[in-house]
Coordinates of C-alpha atoms and ligand atoms in Angstrom, one line a residue:
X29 CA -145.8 -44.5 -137.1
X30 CA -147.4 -42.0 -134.8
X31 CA -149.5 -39.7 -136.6
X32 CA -150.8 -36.7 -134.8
X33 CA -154.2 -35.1 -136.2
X34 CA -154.6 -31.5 -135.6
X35 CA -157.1 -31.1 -138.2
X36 CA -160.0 -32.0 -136.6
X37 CA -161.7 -29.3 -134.0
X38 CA -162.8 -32.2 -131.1
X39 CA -163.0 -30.6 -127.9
X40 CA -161.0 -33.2 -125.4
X41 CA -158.9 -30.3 -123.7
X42 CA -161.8 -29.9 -120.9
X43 CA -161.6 -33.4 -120.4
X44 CA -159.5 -33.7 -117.1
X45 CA -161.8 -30.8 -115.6
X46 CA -164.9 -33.1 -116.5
X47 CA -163.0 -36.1 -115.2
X48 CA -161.9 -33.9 -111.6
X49 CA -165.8 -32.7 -111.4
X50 CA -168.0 -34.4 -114.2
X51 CA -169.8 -36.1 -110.8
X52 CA -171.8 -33.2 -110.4
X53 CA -173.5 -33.3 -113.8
X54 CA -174.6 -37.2 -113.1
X55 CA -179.0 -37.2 -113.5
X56 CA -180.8 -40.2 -113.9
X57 CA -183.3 -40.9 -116.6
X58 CA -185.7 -43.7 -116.3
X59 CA -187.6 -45.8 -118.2
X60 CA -190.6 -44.1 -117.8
X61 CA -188.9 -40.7 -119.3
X62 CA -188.7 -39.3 -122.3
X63 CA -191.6 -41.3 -124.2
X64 CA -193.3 -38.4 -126.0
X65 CA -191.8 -36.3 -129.2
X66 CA -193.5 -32.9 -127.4
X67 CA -191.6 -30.9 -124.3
X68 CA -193.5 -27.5 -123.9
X69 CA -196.5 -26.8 -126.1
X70 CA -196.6 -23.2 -125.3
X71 CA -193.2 -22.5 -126.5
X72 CA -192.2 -21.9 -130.3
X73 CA -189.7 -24.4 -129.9
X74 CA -192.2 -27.2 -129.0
X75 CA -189.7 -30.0 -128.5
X76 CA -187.3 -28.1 -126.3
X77 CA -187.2 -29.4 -122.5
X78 CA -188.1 -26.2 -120.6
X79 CA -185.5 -27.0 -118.3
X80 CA -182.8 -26.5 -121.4
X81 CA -184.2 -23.1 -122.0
X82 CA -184.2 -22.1 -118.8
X83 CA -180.2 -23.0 -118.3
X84 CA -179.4 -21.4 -121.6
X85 CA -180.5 -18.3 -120.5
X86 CA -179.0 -18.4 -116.8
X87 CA -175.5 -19.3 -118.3
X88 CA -175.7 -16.2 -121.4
X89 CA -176.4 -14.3 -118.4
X90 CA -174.2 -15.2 -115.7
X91 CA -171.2 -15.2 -118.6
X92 CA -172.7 -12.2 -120.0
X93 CA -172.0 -12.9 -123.9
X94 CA -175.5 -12.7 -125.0
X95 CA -178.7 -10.6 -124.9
X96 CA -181.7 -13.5 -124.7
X97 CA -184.0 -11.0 -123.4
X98 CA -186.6 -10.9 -126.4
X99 CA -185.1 -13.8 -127.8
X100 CA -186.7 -17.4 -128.9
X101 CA -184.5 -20.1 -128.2
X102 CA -184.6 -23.0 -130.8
X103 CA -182.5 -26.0 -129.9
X104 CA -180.6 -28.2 -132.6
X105 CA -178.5 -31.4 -132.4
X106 CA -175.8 -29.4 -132.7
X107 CA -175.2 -26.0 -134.1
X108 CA -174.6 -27.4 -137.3
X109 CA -178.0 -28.6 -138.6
X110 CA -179.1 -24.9 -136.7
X111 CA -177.3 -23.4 -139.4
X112 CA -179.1 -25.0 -142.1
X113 CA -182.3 -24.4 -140.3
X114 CA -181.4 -21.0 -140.4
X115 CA -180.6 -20.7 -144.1
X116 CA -184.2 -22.0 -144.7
X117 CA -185.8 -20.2 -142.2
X118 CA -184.2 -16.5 -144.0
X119 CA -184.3 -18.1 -147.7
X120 CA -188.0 -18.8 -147.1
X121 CA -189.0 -15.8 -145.9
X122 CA -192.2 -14.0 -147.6
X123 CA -190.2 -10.7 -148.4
X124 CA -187.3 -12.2 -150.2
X125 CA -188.5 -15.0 -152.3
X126 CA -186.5 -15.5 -154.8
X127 CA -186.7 -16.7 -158.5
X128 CA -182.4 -17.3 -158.0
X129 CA -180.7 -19.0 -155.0
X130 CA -180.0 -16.9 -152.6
X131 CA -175.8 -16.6 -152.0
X132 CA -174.5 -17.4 -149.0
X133 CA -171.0 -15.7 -148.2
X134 CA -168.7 -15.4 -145.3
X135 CA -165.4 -13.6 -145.5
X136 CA -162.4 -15.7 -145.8
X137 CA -160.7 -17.7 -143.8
X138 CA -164.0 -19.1 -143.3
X139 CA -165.1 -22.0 -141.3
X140 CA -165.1 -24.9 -144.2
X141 CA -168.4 -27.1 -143.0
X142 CA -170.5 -24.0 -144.2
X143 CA -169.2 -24.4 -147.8
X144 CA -170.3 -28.3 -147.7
X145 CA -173.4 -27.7 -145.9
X146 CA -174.6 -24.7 -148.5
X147 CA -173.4 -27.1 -151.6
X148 CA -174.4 -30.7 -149.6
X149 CA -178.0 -30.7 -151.4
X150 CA -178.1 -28.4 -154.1
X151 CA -181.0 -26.7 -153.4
X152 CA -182.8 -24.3 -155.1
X153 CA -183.3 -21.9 -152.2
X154 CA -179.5 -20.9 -151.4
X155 CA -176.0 -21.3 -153.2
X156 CA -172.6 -21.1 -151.9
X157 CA -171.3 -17.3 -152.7
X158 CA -167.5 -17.4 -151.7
X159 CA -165.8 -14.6 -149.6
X160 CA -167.8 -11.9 -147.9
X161 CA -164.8 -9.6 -148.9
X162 CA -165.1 -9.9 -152.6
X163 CA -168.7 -10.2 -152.9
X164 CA -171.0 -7.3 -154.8
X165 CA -174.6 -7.5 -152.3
X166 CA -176.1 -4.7 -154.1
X167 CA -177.8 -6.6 -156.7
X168 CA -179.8 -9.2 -155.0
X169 CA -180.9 -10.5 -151.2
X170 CA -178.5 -12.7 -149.9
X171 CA -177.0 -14.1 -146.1
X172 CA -174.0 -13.9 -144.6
X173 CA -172.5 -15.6 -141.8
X174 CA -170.2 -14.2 -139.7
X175 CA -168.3 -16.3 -137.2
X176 CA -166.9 -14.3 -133.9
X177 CA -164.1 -15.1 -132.8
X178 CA -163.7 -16.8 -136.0
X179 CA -162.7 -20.6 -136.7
X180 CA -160.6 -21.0 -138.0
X181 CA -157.7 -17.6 -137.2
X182 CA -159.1 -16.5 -133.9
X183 CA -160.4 -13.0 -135.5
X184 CA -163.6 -11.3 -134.0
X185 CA -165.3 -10.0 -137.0
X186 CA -168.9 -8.0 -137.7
X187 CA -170.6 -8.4 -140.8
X188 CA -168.4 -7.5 -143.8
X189 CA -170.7 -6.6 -146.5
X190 CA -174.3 -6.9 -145.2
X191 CA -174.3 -3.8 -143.2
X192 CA -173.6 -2.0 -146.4
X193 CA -175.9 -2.8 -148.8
X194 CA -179.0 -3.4 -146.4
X195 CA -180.0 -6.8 -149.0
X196 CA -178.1 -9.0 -145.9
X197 CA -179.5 -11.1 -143.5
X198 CA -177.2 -12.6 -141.0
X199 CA -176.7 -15.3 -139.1
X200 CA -174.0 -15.1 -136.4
X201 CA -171.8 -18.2 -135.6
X202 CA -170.3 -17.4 -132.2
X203 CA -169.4 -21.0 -131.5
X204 CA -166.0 -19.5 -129.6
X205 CA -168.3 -16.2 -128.0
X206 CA -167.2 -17.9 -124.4
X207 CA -164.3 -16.8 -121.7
X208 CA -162.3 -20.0 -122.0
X209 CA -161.0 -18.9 -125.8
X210 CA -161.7 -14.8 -125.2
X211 CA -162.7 -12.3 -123.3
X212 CA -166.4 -11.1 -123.4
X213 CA -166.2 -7.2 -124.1
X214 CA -169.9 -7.2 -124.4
X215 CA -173.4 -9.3 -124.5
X216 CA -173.7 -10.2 -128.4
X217 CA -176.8 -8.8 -129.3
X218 CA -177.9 -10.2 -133.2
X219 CA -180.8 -11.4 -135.1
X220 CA -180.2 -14.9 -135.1
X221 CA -176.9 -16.4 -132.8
X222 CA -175.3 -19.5 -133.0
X223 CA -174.1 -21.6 -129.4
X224 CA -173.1 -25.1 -129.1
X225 CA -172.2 -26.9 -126.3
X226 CA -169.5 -28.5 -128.4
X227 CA -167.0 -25.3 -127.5
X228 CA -169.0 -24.0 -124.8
X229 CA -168.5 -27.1 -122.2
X230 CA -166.2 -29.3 -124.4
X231 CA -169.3 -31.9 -124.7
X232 CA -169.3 -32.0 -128.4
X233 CA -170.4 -35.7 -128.2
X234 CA -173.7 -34.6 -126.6
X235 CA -175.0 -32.9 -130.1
X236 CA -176.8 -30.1 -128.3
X237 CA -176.5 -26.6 -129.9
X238 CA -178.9 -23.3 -129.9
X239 CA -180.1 -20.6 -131.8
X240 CA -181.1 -17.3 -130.0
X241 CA -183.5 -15.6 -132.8
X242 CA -185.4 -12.3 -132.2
X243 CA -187.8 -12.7 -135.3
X244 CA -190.6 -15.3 -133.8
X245 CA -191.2 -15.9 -137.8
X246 CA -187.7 -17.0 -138.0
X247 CA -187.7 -19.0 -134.8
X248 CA -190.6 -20.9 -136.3
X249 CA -189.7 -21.3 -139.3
X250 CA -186.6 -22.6 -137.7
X251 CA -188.5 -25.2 -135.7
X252 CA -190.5 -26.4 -138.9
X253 CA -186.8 -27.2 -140.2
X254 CA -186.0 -29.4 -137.2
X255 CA -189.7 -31.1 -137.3
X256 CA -189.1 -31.9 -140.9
X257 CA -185.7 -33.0 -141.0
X258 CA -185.7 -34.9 -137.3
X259 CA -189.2 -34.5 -135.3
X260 CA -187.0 -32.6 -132.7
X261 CA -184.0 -32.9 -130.7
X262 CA -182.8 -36.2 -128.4
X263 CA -184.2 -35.3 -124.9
X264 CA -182.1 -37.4 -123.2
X265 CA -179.1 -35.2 -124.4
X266 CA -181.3 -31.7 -123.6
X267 CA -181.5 -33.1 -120.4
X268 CA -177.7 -33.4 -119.6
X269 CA -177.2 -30.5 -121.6
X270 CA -179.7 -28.8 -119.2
X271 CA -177.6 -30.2 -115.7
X272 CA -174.1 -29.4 -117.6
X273 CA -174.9 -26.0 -118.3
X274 CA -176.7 -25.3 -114.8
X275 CA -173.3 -26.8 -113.1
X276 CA -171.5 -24.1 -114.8
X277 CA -173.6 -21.4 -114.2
X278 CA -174.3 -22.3 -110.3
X279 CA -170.0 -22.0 -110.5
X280 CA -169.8 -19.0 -111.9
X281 CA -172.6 -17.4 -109.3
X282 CA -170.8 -19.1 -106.7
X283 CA -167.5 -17.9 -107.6
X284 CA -168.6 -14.3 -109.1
X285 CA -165.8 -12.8 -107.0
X286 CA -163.1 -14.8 -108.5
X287 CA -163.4 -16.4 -112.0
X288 CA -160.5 -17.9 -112.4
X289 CA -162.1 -20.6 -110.1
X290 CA -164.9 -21.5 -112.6
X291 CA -165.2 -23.7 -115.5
X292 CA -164.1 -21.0 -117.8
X293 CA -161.4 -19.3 -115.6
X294 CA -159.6 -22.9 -115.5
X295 CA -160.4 -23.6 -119.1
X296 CA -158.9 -20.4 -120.1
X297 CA -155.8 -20.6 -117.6
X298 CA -155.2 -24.1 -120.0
X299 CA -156.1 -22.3 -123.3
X300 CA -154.0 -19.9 -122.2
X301 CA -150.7 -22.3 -121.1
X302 CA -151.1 -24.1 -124.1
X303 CA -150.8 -20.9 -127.0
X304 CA -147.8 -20.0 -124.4
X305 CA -146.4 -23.2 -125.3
X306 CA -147.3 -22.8 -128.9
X307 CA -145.4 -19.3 -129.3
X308 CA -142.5 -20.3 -127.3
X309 CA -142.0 -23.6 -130.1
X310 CA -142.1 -21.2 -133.3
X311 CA -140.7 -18.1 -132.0
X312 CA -137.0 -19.1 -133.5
X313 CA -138.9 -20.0 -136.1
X314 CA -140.1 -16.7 -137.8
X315 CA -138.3 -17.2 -140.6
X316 CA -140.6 -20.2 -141.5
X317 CA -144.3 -19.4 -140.2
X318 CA -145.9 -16.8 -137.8
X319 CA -148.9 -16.9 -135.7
X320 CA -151.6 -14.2 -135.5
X321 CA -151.0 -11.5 -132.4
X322 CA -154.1 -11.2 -130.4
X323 CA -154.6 -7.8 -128.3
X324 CA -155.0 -7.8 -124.4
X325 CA -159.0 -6.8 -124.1
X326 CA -161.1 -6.2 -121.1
X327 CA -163.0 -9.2 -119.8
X328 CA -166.3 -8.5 -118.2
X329 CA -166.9 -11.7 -116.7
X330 CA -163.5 -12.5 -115.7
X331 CA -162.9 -8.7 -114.4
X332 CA -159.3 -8.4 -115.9
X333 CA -157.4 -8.2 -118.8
X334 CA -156.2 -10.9 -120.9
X335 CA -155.0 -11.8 -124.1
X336 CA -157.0 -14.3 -126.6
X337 CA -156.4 -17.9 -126.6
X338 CA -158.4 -19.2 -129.7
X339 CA -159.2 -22.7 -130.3
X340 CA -157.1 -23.0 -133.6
X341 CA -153.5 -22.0 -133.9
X342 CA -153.6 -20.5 -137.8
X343 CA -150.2 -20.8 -138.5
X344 CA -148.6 -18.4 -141.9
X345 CA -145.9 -19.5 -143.6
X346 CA -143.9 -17.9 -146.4
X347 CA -144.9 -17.1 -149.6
X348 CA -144.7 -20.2 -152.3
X349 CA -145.1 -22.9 -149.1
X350 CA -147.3 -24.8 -148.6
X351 CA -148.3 -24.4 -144.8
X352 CA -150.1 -28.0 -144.3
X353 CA -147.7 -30.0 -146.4
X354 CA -144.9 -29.1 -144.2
X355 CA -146.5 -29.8 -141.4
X356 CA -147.4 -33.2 -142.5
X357 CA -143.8 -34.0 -143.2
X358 CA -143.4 -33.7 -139.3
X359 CA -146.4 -36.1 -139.3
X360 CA -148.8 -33.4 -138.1
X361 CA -152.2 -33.9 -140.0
X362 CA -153.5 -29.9 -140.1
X363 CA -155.7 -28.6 -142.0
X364 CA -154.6 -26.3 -145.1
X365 CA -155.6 -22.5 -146.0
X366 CA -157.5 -23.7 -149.3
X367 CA -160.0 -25.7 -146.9
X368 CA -160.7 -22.4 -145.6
X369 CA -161.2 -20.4 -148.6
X370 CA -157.2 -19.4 -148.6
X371 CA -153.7 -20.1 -149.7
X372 CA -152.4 -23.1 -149.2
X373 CA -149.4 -20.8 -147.1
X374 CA -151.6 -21.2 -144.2
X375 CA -152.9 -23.7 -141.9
X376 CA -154.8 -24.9 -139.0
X377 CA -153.7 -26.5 -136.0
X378 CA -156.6 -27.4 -133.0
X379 CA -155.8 -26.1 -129.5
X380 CA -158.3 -28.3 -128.4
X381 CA -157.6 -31.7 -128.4
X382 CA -156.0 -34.1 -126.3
X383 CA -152.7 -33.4 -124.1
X384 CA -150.6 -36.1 -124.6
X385 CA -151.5 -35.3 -129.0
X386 CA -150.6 -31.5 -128.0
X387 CA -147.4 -32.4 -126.1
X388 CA -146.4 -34.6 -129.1
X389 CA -147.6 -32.0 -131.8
X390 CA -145.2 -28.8 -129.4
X391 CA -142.4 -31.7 -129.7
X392 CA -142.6 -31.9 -133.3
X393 CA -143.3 -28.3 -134.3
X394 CA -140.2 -27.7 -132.2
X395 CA -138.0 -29.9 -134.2
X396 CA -138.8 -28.3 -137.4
X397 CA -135.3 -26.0 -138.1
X398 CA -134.1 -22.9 -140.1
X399 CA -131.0 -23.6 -142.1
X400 CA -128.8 -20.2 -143.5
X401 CA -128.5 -20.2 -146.7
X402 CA -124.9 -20.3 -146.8
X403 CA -124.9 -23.9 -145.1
X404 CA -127.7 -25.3 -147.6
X405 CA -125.5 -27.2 -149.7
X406 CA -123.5 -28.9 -146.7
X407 CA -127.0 -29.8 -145.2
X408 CA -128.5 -31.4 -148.8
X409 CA -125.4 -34.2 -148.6
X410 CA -126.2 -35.1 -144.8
X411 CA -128.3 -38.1 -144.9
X412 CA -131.3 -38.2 -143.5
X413 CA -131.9 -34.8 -144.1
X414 CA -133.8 -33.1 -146.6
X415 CA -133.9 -29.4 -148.0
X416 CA -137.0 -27.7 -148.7
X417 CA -136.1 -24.0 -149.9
X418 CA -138.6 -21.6 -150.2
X419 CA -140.2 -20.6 -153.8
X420 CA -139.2 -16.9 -153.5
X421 CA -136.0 -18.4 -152.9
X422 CA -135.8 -17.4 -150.0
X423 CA -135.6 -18.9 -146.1
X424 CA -134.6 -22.8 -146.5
X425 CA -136.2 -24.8 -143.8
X426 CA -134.2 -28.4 -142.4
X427 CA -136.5 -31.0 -141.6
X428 CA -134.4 -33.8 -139.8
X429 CA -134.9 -37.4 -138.6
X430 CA -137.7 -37.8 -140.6
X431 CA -138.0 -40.9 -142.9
X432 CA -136.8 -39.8 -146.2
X433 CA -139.8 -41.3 -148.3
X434 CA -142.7 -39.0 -146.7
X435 CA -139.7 -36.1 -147.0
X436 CA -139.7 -37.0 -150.7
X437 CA -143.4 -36.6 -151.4
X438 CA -143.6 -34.0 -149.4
X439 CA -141.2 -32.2 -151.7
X440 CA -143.3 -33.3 -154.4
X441 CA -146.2 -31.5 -153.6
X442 CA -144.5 -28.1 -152.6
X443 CA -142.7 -28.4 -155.7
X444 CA -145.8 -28.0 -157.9
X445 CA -148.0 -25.6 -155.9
Ligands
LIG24 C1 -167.6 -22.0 -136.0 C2 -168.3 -23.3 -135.7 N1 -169.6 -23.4 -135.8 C3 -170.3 -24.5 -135.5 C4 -169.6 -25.7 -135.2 C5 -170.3 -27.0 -135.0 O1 -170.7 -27.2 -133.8 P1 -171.7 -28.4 -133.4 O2 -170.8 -29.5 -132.8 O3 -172.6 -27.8 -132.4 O4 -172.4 -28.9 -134.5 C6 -168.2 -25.7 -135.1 C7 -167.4 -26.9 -134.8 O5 -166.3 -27.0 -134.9 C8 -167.5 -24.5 -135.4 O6 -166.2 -24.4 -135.4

């Protein structure tokens, strides 16, 4: 049977605009190319190609999302190890060594992978702190991350409890800081911010992220991680990186007048069709789960108004369900609340992947029903059928023609949450 896996976050939505235009990104690397570990010497970031830099900072400032004037850019294979190198670079620092690990918090729902990267090698520099919300920063130096818009409920966020105690230091994740998912009110302007090409382009495959750091003490430091843990960053990939990222910004300059022509304006008109889709499926459904509302905001790059279209759908269900399990018993592999630092009432859904996988997922998600309560007890004798109701005893929610096995263990696990 057909499984459908909306847990993971791969980027394939861009696909067909990379397959309509992907020619223009084509550069050829010889043999000859690429020998030596070093790229620029003068630059902090020794191993960076210049010609990576140079792209970065055209396309922050043809978009407009982010200040890179005064900035160091440090490149990563990804933005995930970035993050670590980041967590070293502040839990390193001269003015805050510390005879404790340092905590590291984010307000829930947080992004899950910075829970297992913190934890992944115990170390003695930095410890995972929980939620940002609940967490008392007067007593000690710590970091906090702050994802904007925020993977995995769409939310853009500023620092939660950093700002007021004054012992934070703060890396910003803005992974989804691009027009395709939001508009850009204004150019994010932090200590140390997080890109990847991953959500940026949809080229998660190429492992090329960035960090745009104002401290030069951080940058390095941040450098020194990657030198340590991989002498650099694939060149090969900087170098398409470099021609991806130029294609898009040459677009946008080209098309200044009218963005909806661009990479982003035609990523976001699909963003955009697809939440449409998403909201017309569950919107009988409100007894069962709900989806975030997103305000209209002002776009500067797009010169409009529009409403978000995130890259996760974070769907709520009722009190005493569990979000993921039901989901699953449609065969929909999401990804639950708890993941997330949350109940298990809510879960993810990815906006991002594939469209035949999102067609099939709209299908399913559509076929999940509300039952009244008065016809429960008809529906429990139909065969094939099962009833799930609600702990609160409230809504009762039919799933039909469903195998009655997977219905069964699903029932199971609500049953004992
Ligand atoms: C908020 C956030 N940060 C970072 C990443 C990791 O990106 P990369 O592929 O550059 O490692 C992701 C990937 O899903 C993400 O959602």
């Amino acid at each position: 049977m057909w499984v459908s896996t909306f847990c993971s976050g791969d980027p394939s939505v861009f696909e067909p605009y990379w397959r309509k235009n992907g020619g223009k990104c084509t550069i050829t690397i010889s043999g000859h190319d690429s020998l030596s570990y070093f790229s620029d010497p003068n630059s902090v970031c020794w191993y960076m190609e210049p010609e990576l830099q140079e792209a970065i900072r055209r396309v922050h400032r043809v978009v407009g999302n982010a200040e890179t004037e005064g900035c160091h850019v440090v490149a990563g294979t990804g933005s995930t190890v970035l993050f670590q190198a980041a967590l070293y670079a502040l839990s390193t620092s001269s003015s805050s060594v510390a005879a404790e690990p340092m905590k590291v918090v984010c307000a829930a729902p947080y992004y899950s992978q910075y829970k297992e990267q913190v934890e992944l090698l115990q170390s003695r520099l930095y410890e995972w702190g929980g939620d940002a919300e609940t967490f008392d920063g007067s007593a000690a130096p710590f970091i906090e991350v702050v994802t904007s818009p925020n993977n995995p409920d769409g939310s853009l966020r500023e620092a939660a409890v950093a700002n007021k105690t004054g012992n934070g230091k703060l890396i910003h994740d803005l992974a989804y800081y691009w027009p395709n998912y939001t508009p850009i009110t204004r150019p994010a302007d932090y200590d140390i911010m997080l890109f990847t090409l991953t959500k940026c382009t949809g080229h998660a495959g190429s492992r090329i992220g960035w960090a745009l750091v104002k401290d030069v003490e951080v940058a390095k430091k941040m450098t020194t991680f990657m030198q340590i843990t991989t002498i650099g960053v694939s060149k090969d990939s900087q170098l398409r990186a470099a021609k991806i990222l130029d294609v898009v910004a040459e677009d946008c300059e080209q098309h200044a007048a009218d963005a909806d022509k661009t990479f982003f304006g035609e990523s976001r008109k699909l963003m955009a069709e697809r939440w449409e889709k998403l909201r017309e499926a569950v919107k009988d459904k409100k007894d069962v789960f709900t989806l975030p509302k997103y305000p209209k905001r002002y776009c500067n790059f797009s010169g409009r108004y529009f409403q978000p279209a995130p890259a996760f759908g974070w769907l709520e269900c009722k009190e005493g369900c569990d979000a993921s399990a039901l989901m699953k018993a449609h065969n929909v592999l999401t990804r639950g609340g708890e993941t997330f630092g949350v109940s298990s009432r809510y879960t993810r859904i990815s906006m991002i992947g594939r469209e035949e996988e999102f067609e099939r997922f709209i299908e399913r998600i559509s076929g999940i029903q509300c039952v009244d309560e008065e016809d429960e007890e008809e529906e429990e004798e139909e065969e094939g059928f099962v009833v799930m109701n609600g702990n609160n005893g409230g809504d009762v929610i039919r799933l039909g023609n469903e195998n009655s096995n997977s219905h069964g263990k699903w029932l199971e696990q609500v049953e004992v949450q």
